[in-house]
Amino acid sequence: MCGIIGYIGSKKASPILISGLLRLEYRGYDSAGIATVEKNGLSVMKDKGRVKNLYNLEGIDDLEGTIGIAHTRWATHGKPSKENSHPHLDNSKNFAVVHNGIIENYSDLKGFLEKNGYTFYSQTDTEVIPNLIHYYYTKDKNNDKDRILRAVQHTCKDLKGSYAIQVISKYMPDNMIVVRKDSPLVIGKGDGECYISSDIPAILSFTRDFYLLNDNEFAVLSRDKVEFYDIDLNKINKNVKNIEWSASSADKNGFEDYMLKEIHEQPTAIRETIGSRLPENEPCNFDDLNFTKEFLTSINKIYIVACGTAMHAGLSGKIAIEKLCKIPVTVDIASEFRYRDPIIDKNTLCIFISQSGETADTIAALKLSKSKGATTLAVSNVIGSSITREADYSIYTHAGPEIAVASTKAYTSQIVLLSLLAIYFAEILETTSVFELKDLKKELLELPNKIENALKSSKRIQEFAKNIYQEKDVFFLGRGVDYNTALEASLKLKEISYIHSEAYAAGELKHGPIALIENGITVISIITDPKLVEKTISNIQEVITRGAKTLVITNQELPANNFDTIITVPDVNVLLSPVLSIIPLQLLSYYISKEKGLDVDKPRNLAKSVTVE
Ligand code: F6R
């Protein structure tokens, strides 16, 4: 889950590469480097640490090359160090490569190359790639213009695993080759220039026109054209796709951090995600699906599969689909699902949620479900992402680029999209009364304004954060939909504030975890389901008796004076309340992280899209 950037054109490549890397730093940030084609051969500059360190490297300003590749790393094989940083050179120093992904058979390939006289200078899996290219290049006696392309093709046929690779060479001063398999890579087309990136936002300020590369496709880039080839090097045609995101939507827009900006963008993200799906006095509109009653009636089981926050959104989706459509739904963690031999057949619908659309375990789970005959549906925020290209059907959240590692606006948009999906199914299946669905639709349309209101708790939350930022353990409690919110709030707190926290179904507390409650510990509860208010209050009472400090997030009338702090969020249909109740809790993690002086957008050990298993 590293980030890669490339440039070929008539401008100096190095400043473009570094600015692209800065935008991609959320994908990994333990080392960075660039390689350019200079008059006298290849130049490679790289180091351990953040991208901005590249500005200090001696000679970086003297680079003149107009073709270059660049990389920001999230270490998998080999610790963060200069040697392990990308780009990597072959032994002859004539081929430079950056790579995102994992080469699973790299030690076999390394052994093979060592037997053939190659030496390795890093502990990375990547270093086999430039050396294999060199190996096949020297073996090929046909010195025509496609010699390097053939060497890259042979190399890729040897590689097992995932990769997005960029190759430049001294022998190819006017071209660059890129290829991908199970790892993201897009090509931006400008006027007399091309940009390559792991994702679209990093190069949106340069172009809106993109080519999306599929698995096992190669592109040979020149300044004014891009040629595409399949794995057997047959030429293929591709159309440019125009991307509508504005470059400014990928910037901080005056906010201190991307996370804070993205928290505040939730009203817009929800509005855009609802888009034209709720036409007045008409059924919910999913043009991209067009499912029939016959098809939906044949579905007797739904799996929702995802990782992390996306999986938590799936938990809310389950409650909505089961309630409105009366189809049993199982929510699964992708990395568990794929190894469990799940019971799937042609009457199973499998829904995969992935903001990035590039999460390796979720993609693998999708491939497994497809192979077992299920209908697959991807829910993603990134048009053209890998998961959407694998799935039978795709629907999109329109949250705009999410840059902060901690997911916020994608999460709430996913819940909204799943609720819309449940309404769409229920209307076709006629499993819920039209009046109930009408009310729910109305509530969905009111959500953006209610989020604006929920955001007004910001000041009080900031104060509360000041009181608890030094805590070592925090507990979250909830029942039903509120338990799902507790899980997500706990994950947010862990990942950006580094505070240990646990989320429990409130009724489960006395079956063990209550032993951990002691004087002064903070317990945060969520109460939004009118049916469960009293039950949850009884559970909170149990922790108050044992000395806990309590914060309650609620949209219900609660008995006064019972709790230390109450934050009220707007009232809404319980199926949608996770969208509102998570807002103060996202803010809480954010302000605790700030109070502790941490890097909110780039928490330690984490990267934005997890393209390794
Ligand atoms: C947490 C977070 C992660 C992601 C997970 C799946 O804030 O962002 O838990 O939700 O890595 O990522 P996607 O949705 O891109 O598949």
XYZ file of C-alpha atoms and ligand atoms in Angstrom:
629
model
C 0.000 0.000 0.000
C 2.556 2.441 -1.209
C 1.986 5.372 -3.513
C 3.431 5.765 -6.977
C 3.647 8.754 -9.288
C 5.083 9.159 -12.758
C 5.513 11.930 -15.284
C 6.454 12.086 -18.955
C 6.286 15.395 -20.797
C 8.338 18.480 -21.526
C 8.522 19.981 -17.999
C 11.111 19.162 -15.345
C 9.779 15.948 -13.827
C 11.184 16.165 -10.287
C 8.972 18.980 -8.831
C 5.879 17.352 -10.346
C 6.830 13.987 -8.888
C 7.457 15.366 -5.408
C 4.215 17.344 -5.329
C 2.334 14.219 -6.443
C 4.039 12.197 -3.716
C 3.037 14.737 -1.088
C -0.583 14.164 -2.054
C -0.115 10.416 -1.906
C 1.670 10.357 1.437
C -1.419 8.949 3.152
C -0.741 5.680 1.339
C 2.575 5.237 3.119
C 5.196 7.517 4.496
C 8.234 5.747 5.834
C 10.488 6.491 2.854
C 10.296 8.164 -0.525
C 12.273 8.511 -3.732
C 12.325 9.557 -7.355
C 14.160 8.427 -10.499
C 14.501 10.482 -13.653
C 15.969 9.932 -17.090
C 18.877 12.404 -17.334
C 21.167 13.117 -20.315
C 23.825 10.755 -18.996
C 21.551 7.956 -17.763
C 19.277 7.333 -14.826
C 19.378 9.346 -11.613
C 17.875 7.926 -8.406
C 17.352 10.018 -5.250
C 15.703 8.481 -2.233
C 15.747 8.352 1.526
C 14.084 7.107 4.653
C 11.387 9.379 6.152
C 8.756 11.729 4.867
C 8.437 12.944 1.278
C 9.437 16.493 2.221
C 12.932 15.170 3.058
C 13.473 14.758 -0.684
C 13.731 18.560 -0.985
C 16.917 18.417 1.112
C 18.707 15.795 -0.971
C 21.864 17.143 -2.581
C 21.501 17.569 -6.333
C 17.702 17.243 -6.406
C 17.371 20.761 -7.832
C 19.834 19.986 -10.610
C 17.721 17.231 -12.123
C 16.688 18.202 -15.664
C 14.924 15.010 -16.763
C 11.405 15.270 -18.153
C 10.573 11.607 -17.536
C 10.470 10.232 -14.036
C 8.940 7.826 -11.564
C 8.433 8.223 -7.825
C 7.316 6.317 -4.762
C 6.271 6.792 -1.153
C 6.618 3.610 0.863
C 4.713 1.718 3.532
C 7.166 -1.009 4.443
C 6.246 -4.666 3.963
C 9.530 -6.443 3.108
C 12.503 -4.840 4.821
C 12.543 -2.041 7.380
C 12.296 1.609 6.363
C 15.794 2.549 5.135
C 17.471 4.243 2.195
C 18.427 0.867 0.640
C 14.873 -0.428 0.884
C 13.348 2.765 -0.549
C 12.136 2.860 -4.121
C 13.009 3.385 -6.960
C 15.141 0.245 -7.267
C 17.786 -0.208 -9.937
C 18.983 -3.382 -11.625
C 22.667 -4.301 -11.243
C 23.610 -2.561 -14.505
C 21.833 0.628 -13.256
C 20.018 0.967 -16.577
C 16.505 0.047 -15.430
C 14.678 1.790 -12.585
C 11.454 0.490 -11.106
C 8.893 1.534 -8.530
C 6.401 -1.013 -7.316
C 3.274 -1.062 -5.188
C 2.060 -4.467 -3.979
C 3.762 -7.657 -2.857
C 5.734 -10.182 -4.894
C 4.906 -13.419 -3.096
C 7.509 -15.582 -4.873
C 10.316 -13.041 -4.590
C 12.668 -15.340 -2.688
C 12.494 -18.002 -5.448
C 13.098 -15.311 -8.054
C 15.931 -13.840 -6.007
C 17.552 -17.304 -5.757
C 17.231 -17.722 -9.520
C 18.799 -14.333 -10.196
C 21.599 -14.877 -7.677
C 22.493 -18.109 -9.461
C 22.704 -16.021 -12.614
C 25.197 -13.617 -11.063
C 22.926 -10.847 -9.737
C 23.585 -9.173 -6.381
C 20.893 -7.738 -4.089
C 21.317 -4.601 -2.026
C 17.953 -4.382 -0.257
C 15.644 -6.651 1.707
C 12.701 -5.782 -0.541
C 10.665 -8.037 -2.766
C 10.777 -5.281 -5.418
C 14.475 -5.514 -6.241
C 13.894 -8.725 -8.197
C 11.829 -6.775 -10.742
C 14.472 -4.492 -12.325
C 16.960 -7.368 -12.287
C 14.542 -9.730 -14.002
C 13.860 -7.049 -16.602
C 17.588 -6.750 -17.167
C 17.901 -10.548 -17.344
C 15.226 -10.865 -20.047
C 16.481 -7.777 -21.856
C 19.962 -9.218 -22.252
C 18.581 -12.651 -23.278
C 16.536 -11.079 -26.102
C 18.663 -10.847 -29.223
C 16.049 -8.946 -31.211
C 17.030 -5.303 -30.774
C 13.777 -3.727 -31.973
C 11.707 -1.007 -30.270
C 9.689 -3.524 -28.233
C 12.665 -5.206 -26.588
C 12.124 -3.607 -23.174
C 8.372 -4.180 -23.337
C 9.009 -7.895 -23.946
C 11.444 -7.977 -21.017
C 8.796 -6.406 -18.757
C 6.184 -8.848 -20.061
C 8.417 -11.886 -19.333
C 9.154 -10.476 -15.894
C 5.449 -10.081 -15.106
C 4.770 -13.649 -16.201
C 7.267 -14.755 -13.535
C 5.745 -12.638 -10.745
C 3.212 -14.050 -8.313
C 1.331 -11.554 -6.150
C 0.133 -8.039 -6.687
C 1.819 -5.169 -8.405
C 1.559 -1.792 -10.002
C 4.916 -1.174 -11.650
C 6.521 1.743 -13.454
C 9.686 1.209 -15.471
C 12.087 3.728 -16.968
C 15.372 2.940 -18.665
C 18.446 4.590 -20.058
C 17.699 2.599 -23.233
C 14.245 4.138 -23.516
C 14.810 7.915 -23.082
C 11.414 8.889 -24.528
C 9.126 6.275 -23.015
C 7.934 4.730 -19.813
C 6.233 1.368 -19.278
C 3.594 0.685 -16.657
C 1.667 -2.467 -15.767
C -0.674 -3.514 -12.995
C -2.185 -6.590 -11.386
C -4.360 -6.375 -8.257
C -2.802 -3.031 -7.320
C -4.131 0.390 -8.285
C -2.715 2.508 -11.093
C -4.240 5.224 -13.288
C -2.844 7.210 -16.206
C -3.725 10.880 -16.547
C -3.537 12.342 -20.054
C -2.532 15.962 -20.488
C -1.510 17.977 -23.532
C 1.843 16.541 -24.670
C 2.312 14.897 -21.292
C 1.092 12.000 -19.159
C 0.872 11.441 -15.427
C 0.744 8.134 -13.591
C -0.582 7.663 -10.092
C -1.858 5.128 -7.608
C -5.020 7.146 -7.396
C -6.847 9.933 -9.095
C -6.770 12.798 -6.513
C -2.973 12.986 -6.514
C -2.913 14.149 -10.144
C -6.295 15.852 -10.430
C -4.662 19.269 -10.431
C -2.856 18.320 -13.662
C -5.620 16.627 -15.636
C -9.203 15.352 -15.533
C -8.732 12.814 -18.351
C -7.804 9.334 -17.241
C -7.121 5.904 -18.643
C -7.898 3.088 -16.210
C -5.622 0.094 -16.547
C -7.065 -3.388 -15.901
C -5.173 -6.312 -14.422
C -2.378 -7.645 -16.649
C -2.490 -4.723 -19.039
C 0.626 -2.832 -20.088
C 0.854 0.773 -21.190
C 3.754 2.262 -23.113
C 3.743 6.001 -22.589
C 5.210 8.612 -24.878
C 4.817 12.358 -24.415
C 1.840 12.583 -26.738
C 0.338 9.104 -26.760
C -0.328 6.006 -24.713
C -0.371 2.528 -26.245
C -2.022 -0.362 -24.430
C -1.250 -4.069 -24.611
C -2.688 -7.217 -23.073
C -0.545 -9.837 -21.344
C 0.379 -11.363 -24.745
C 1.321 -7.926 -26.055
C -1.626 -7.658 -28.423
C -2.551 -3.991 -28.828
C -5.813 -2.949 -27.154
C -7.883 0.220 -27.331
C -8.950 2.271 -24.357
C -11.108 5.344 -24.038
C -10.275 8.327 -21.885
C -12.579 8.746 -18.878
C -13.341 12.257 -17.691
C -13.344 12.589 -13.911
C -15.531 15.281 -12.415
C -13.944 15.648 -8.966
C -12.496 19.113 -8.605
C -8.855 19.458 -7.626
C -9.880 21.624 -4.670
C -11.971 18.785 -3.281
C -8.689 16.988 -2.726
C -7.227 19.942 -0.792
C -7.683 20.912 2.865
C -9.867 23.868 2.014
C -8.914 25.932 5.055
C -9.283 23.129 7.628
C -6.351 22.215 9.812
C -6.436 18.579 8.778
C -8.062 16.457 6.102
C -9.954 14.505 8.740
C -11.639 17.620 10.124
C -12.447 18.768 6.605
C -13.901 15.371 5.757
C -15.988 15.274 8.947
C -17.477 18.632 7.912
C -18.004 17.461 4.351
C -20.486 14.815 5.472
C -23.641 16.828 4.669
C -22.385 17.302 1.097
C -21.199 13.712 0.815
C -24.635 12.441 1.848
C -26.431 14.856 -0.475
C -24.260 13.717 -3.382
C -24.682 10.058 -2.496
C -28.465 10.383 -2.446
C -28.192 12.389 -5.684
C -31.112 11.538 -7.937
C -31.894 8.221 -6.289
C -34.978 9.536 -4.484
C -37.225 11.100 -7.145
C -40.392 12.620 -5.729
C -43.411 10.278 -5.730
C -41.490 7.602 -7.589
C -39.669 4.447 -6.561
C -36.070 4.668 -5.437
C -33.883 4.810 -8.518
C -30.878 2.545 -9.040
C -30.356 2.777 -12.814
C -27.071 1.008 -12.394
C -28.829 -2.141 -11.069
C -32.227 -2.628 -12.680
C -32.964 -5.714 -10.554
C -36.257 -7.514 -11.224
C -38.727 -8.832 -8.667
C -38.011 -12.344 -9.981
C -34.281 -11.932 -9.330
C -34.690 -10.437 -5.850
C -37.218 -13.098 -4.862
C -34.673 -15.757 -5.820
C -32.147 -14.304 -3.343
C -32.455 -16.178 -0.065
C -29.324 -14.936 1.660
C -27.120 -11.838 1.541
C -23.524 -11.554 2.695
C -22.071 -8.136 3.318
C -18.282 -8.392 3.288
C -15.764 -5.655 4.067
C -12.933 -4.602 6.373
C -12.690 -2.135 9.249
C -14.940 0.877 9.058
C -16.555 -0.336 5.836
C -17.545 -3.513 7.696
C -19.118 -1.378 10.433
C -21.185 0.384 7.755
C -22.200 -3.102 6.608
C -23.579 -3.835 10.091
C -26.005 -0.939 9.693
C -26.816 -2.156 6.180
C -27.731 -5.559 7.614
C -30.239 -4.054 10.032
C -31.868 -1.990 7.245
C -32.054 -4.841 4.707
C -33.365 -7.395 7.206
C -35.986 -4.980 8.513
C -37.202 -3.661 5.165
C -36.665 -6.640 2.853
C -36.945 -9.666 5.176
C -33.878 -11.326 3.667
C -31.324 -12.754 6.137
C -28.018 -10.878 6.024
C -24.669 -11.995 7.407
C -21.908 -9.415 7.808
C -18.408 -10.767 7.510
C -14.857 -9.518 7.857
C -13.294 -10.077 4.419
C -10.119 -11.681 5.759
C -12.223 -14.235 7.688
C -14.852 -14.827 5.030
C -12.364 -15.726 2.314
C -10.756 -18.511 4.339
C -13.966 -19.971 5.800
C -15.544 -21.786 2.885
C -18.782 -19.766 3.221
C -22.013 -21.357 2.024
C -22.749 -19.603 -1.233
C -24.741 -20.542 -4.311
C -26.506 -18.854 -7.197
C -29.240 -17.624 -4.851
C -26.755 -15.687 -2.733
C -26.146 -11.986 -3.167
C -22.747 -10.849 -1.903
C -22.233 -7.140 -1.286
C -18.668 -5.870 -0.924
C -18.057 -2.475 0.607
C -14.770 -0.706 0.033
C -14.198 3.037 0.057
C -10.971 2.695 -1.932
C -12.107 -0.298 -3.940
C -8.581 -1.629 -3.621
C -8.592 -3.570 -0.333
C -6.888 -6.879 -1.062
C -8.942 -9.084 1.275
C -12.244 -7.631 0.069
C -11.257 -8.168 -3.560
C -10.218 -11.760 -2.806
C -13.529 -12.388 -1.013
C -15.360 -11.049 -4.056
C -13.441 -13.334 -6.401
C -14.250 -16.305 -4.151
C -17.974 -15.500 -4.103
C -18.033 -15.138 -7.872
C -16.339 -18.479 -8.325
C -19.073 -20.065 -6.192
C -21.831 -18.628 -8.370
C -23.061 -15.712 -6.229
C -24.226 -12.413 -7.694
C -21.711 -9.787 -6.604
C -22.346 -6.124 -5.931
C -19.602 -3.621 -5.110
C -20.166 -0.500 -3.022
C -17.247 1.859 -3.545
C -16.269 5.509 -3.495
C -13.805 5.231 -6.359
C -15.089 4.912 -9.883
C -13.160 2.335 -11.864
C -11.477 0.902 -8.759
C -10.449 -2.759 -8.848
C -13.415 -4.003 -6.858
C -15.910 -2.345 -9.189
C -14.248 -3.914 -12.169
C -14.474 -7.390 -10.647
C -18.080 -7.204 -9.436
C -21.185 -8.032 -11.470
C -22.745 -4.751 -10.336
C -21.347 -1.593 -8.766
C -22.936 1.300 -6.950
C -21.091 4.354 -5.698
C -20.989 6.587 -2.688
C -20.223 10.073 -3.949
C -18.271 11.237 -0.927
C -15.407 12.710 -2.993
C -11.787 11.793 -2.300
C -11.157 10.706 1.284
C -7.584 11.570 2.132
C -7.338 11.173 5.934
C -6.479 7.615 6.855
C -9.395 7.446 9.298
C -12.579 7.021 7.345
C -15.429 9.420 8.184
C -17.463 10.707 5.246
C -17.089 7.430 3.352
C -18.529 5.568 6.367
C -21.672 7.678 6.695
C -22.130 7.713 2.905
C -21.902 3.909 2.880
C -24.647 3.647 5.513
C -26.828 5.984 3.458
C -26.211 4.087 0.231
C -27.022 0.756 1.914
C -30.233 2.248 3.313
C -31.174 3.407 -0.190
C -30.412 -0.075 -1.467
C -32.657 -1.601 1.203
C -35.475 0.765 0.181
C -34.916 -0.079 -3.486
C -35.134 -3.829 -2.746
C -38.150 -3.389 -0.453
C -40.058 -1.429 -3.098
C -39.502 -4.152 -5.661
C -40.242 -6.959 -3.200
C -43.143 -5.096 -1.572
C -41.967 -6.229 1.849
C -42.555 -2.905 3.665
C -45.519 -0.578 3.525
C -45.246 2.318 1.096
C -46.018 4.751 3.934
C -43.144 3.516 6.033
C -40.789 3.735 3.051
C -42.063 7.214 2.211
C -41.249 8.404 5.742
C -37.819 6.861 5.585
C -37.083 8.550 2.258
C -38.141 11.881 3.717
C -35.802 11.314 6.642
C -32.952 10.453 4.297
C -33.432 13.752 2.474
C -33.353 15.608 5.794
C -30.150 13.924 6.929
C -27.647 16.482 5.520
C -29.256 19.313 7.532
C -29.368 17.165 10.638
C -25.654 16.383 10.233
C -25.034 20.163 10.150
C -26.823 20.295 13.489
C -24.896 17.370 14.924
C -21.659 19.140 13.979
C -22.635 21.963 16.332
C -21.616 19.733 19.253
C -18.009 20.389 18.227
C -17.133 22.877 21.029
C -18.529 20.697 23.812
C -16.779 17.657 22.422
C -13.504 19.575 22.274
C -13.920 20.438 25.981
C -14.689 16.810 26.818
C -11.611 15.693 24.843
C -9.450 17.938 27.061
C -10.718 16.027 30.096
C -10.063 12.527 28.834
C -7.115 12.689 26.417
C -4.747 11.144 28.931
C -6.937 8.091 29.595
C -5.465 4.656 28.951
C -8.765 2.783 28.394
C -12.177 3.881 27.224
C -15.341 1.759 26.898
C -18.157 2.214 24.392
C -21.619 0.717 24.940
C -24.722 0.458 22.794
C -27.507 -1.874 21.736
C -28.801 -2.621 18.221
C -27.719 0.084 15.762
C -26.010 1.857 18.648
C -23.730 -1.120 19.200
C -22.553 -0.706 15.583
C -21.817 2.954 16.331
C -19.938 1.903 19.472
C -17.732 -0.403 17.367
C -16.960 2.332 14.867
C -16.337 4.970 17.562
C -13.953 2.618 19.331
C -12.035 1.951 16.106
C -11.728 5.704 15.448
C -10.398 6.311 18.948
C -7.818 3.547 18.668
C -6.537 4.457 15.253
C -5.979 8.188 15.611
C -5.717 8.729 19.386
C -3.805 5.554 20.300
C -6.085 5.009 23.296
C -7.034 1.441 24.025
C -10.774 1.071 23.810
C -13.403 -1.647 23.726
C -16.916 -1.614 22.338
C -19.534 -3.867 23.889
C -23.137 -4.669 23.223
C -24.460 -3.097 26.428
C -26.316 -6.250 27.474
C -23.134 -8.292 27.162
C -21.262 -6.250 29.754
C -22.205 -8.339 32.746
C -21.048 -11.511 30.998
C -17.415 -10.662 31.642
C -16.153 -7.203 30.678
C -17.738 -5.443 33.652
C -14.807 -6.847 35.655
C -12.687 -4.185 33.928
C -14.810 -1.271 35.132
C -13.150 0.553 38.002
C -13.289 3.931 39.632
C -12.765 6.848 37.230
C -12.864 4.915 33.960
C -14.632 6.609 31.023
C -17.646 4.832 29.547
C -19.268 6.341 26.463
C -22.755 5.126 25.560
C -24.968 5.666 22.563
C -28.763 5.622 22.952
C -30.882 6.275 19.872
C -33.253 3.322 19.640
C -36.462 4.258 21.507
C -37.185 0.575 22.144
C -33.894 0.076 23.957
C -33.552 3.247 26.051
C -34.426 1.723 29.394
C -32.377 -1.419 28.854
C -29.263 0.580 27.964
C -29.768 2.987 30.862
C -29.812 0.009 33.246
C -26.468 -1.131 31.839
C -24.994 2.363 32.228
C -26.278 2.400 35.789
C -24.218 -0.741 36.432
C -21.011 1.033 35.432
C -21.907 4.237 37.294
C -22.260 2.125 40.457
C -18.698 0.950 39.896
C -17.334 4.497 39.600
C -17.330 5.084 35.837
C -17.441 8.599 34.337
C -20.161 8.653 31.686
C -20.741 10.414 28.388
C -23.987 9.645 26.579
C -24.714 10.437 22.920
C -28.468 10.396 22.414
C -31.503 11.692 20.569
C -33.869 10.550 23.326
C -35.254 12.303 26.438
C -33.170 10.854 29.248
C -33.697 11.197 33.009
C -31.707 14.249 34.115
C -28.705 14.117 36.475
C -27.881 10.486 35.845
C -24.887 11.032 33.568
C -21.804 13.257 33.716
C -22.173 14.568 30.145
C -24.971 14.234 27.604
C -24.529 15.240 23.955
C -27.772 15.430 22.032
C -27.956 14.659 18.319
C -31.041 15.267 16.124
C -33.850 12.745 16.252
C -34.178 10.471 13.221
C -35.498 7.057 12.163
C -33.460 4.487 14.044
C -32.158 2.923 10.798
C -30.398 6.195 10.025
C -29.329 7.216 13.511
C -25.789 5.758 13.140
C -25.139 8.527 10.593
C -25.820 11.189 13.230
C -24.597 9.576 16.432
C -21.126 8.883 14.992
C -20.549 12.607 14.273
C -19.704 13.708 17.876
C -17.653 10.538 18.279
C -15.620 11.216 15.135
C -15.008 14.700 16.532
C -14.045 13.235 19.904
C -11.314 11.033 18.395
C -10.148 13.977 16.326
C -9.859 16.388 19.267
C -8.214 13.816 21.530
C -5.657 13.151 18.819
C -5.015 16.921 18.472
C -4.799 17.314 22.256
C -2.112 14.630 22.279
C -0.241 16.397 19.456
C -0.554 13.437 17.073
C -0.612 13.400 13.284
C -4.367 13.025 12.812
C -4.314 12.370 9.080
C -1.461 9.906 9.097
C -1.691 7.759 12.216
C 1.231 5.490 12.964
C 1.419 2.055 11.312
C -1.622 2.726 9.146
C -2.109 3.510 5.495
C -5.164 4.574 3.563
C -5.728 1.644 1.299
C -4.692 -1.789 2.417
C -3.674 -3.462 -0.821
C -1.826 -6.249 0.992
C -3.475 -9.139 2.798
C -10.629 3.052 9.466
C -10.525 2.716 8.063
C -10.318 1.293 7.701
C -10.973 0.995 6.337
C -10.579 -0.413 5.886
C -11.248 -0.778 4.573
O -10.901 4.404 9.643
O -10.567 3.568 7.212
O -10.767 0.430 8.689
O -12.356 1.110 6.462
O -9.186 -0.486 5.745
O -10.882 0.119 3.569
P -11.722 0.232 2.245
O -13.065 0.762 2.595
O -10.945 1.147 1.350
O -11.829 -1.171 1.691
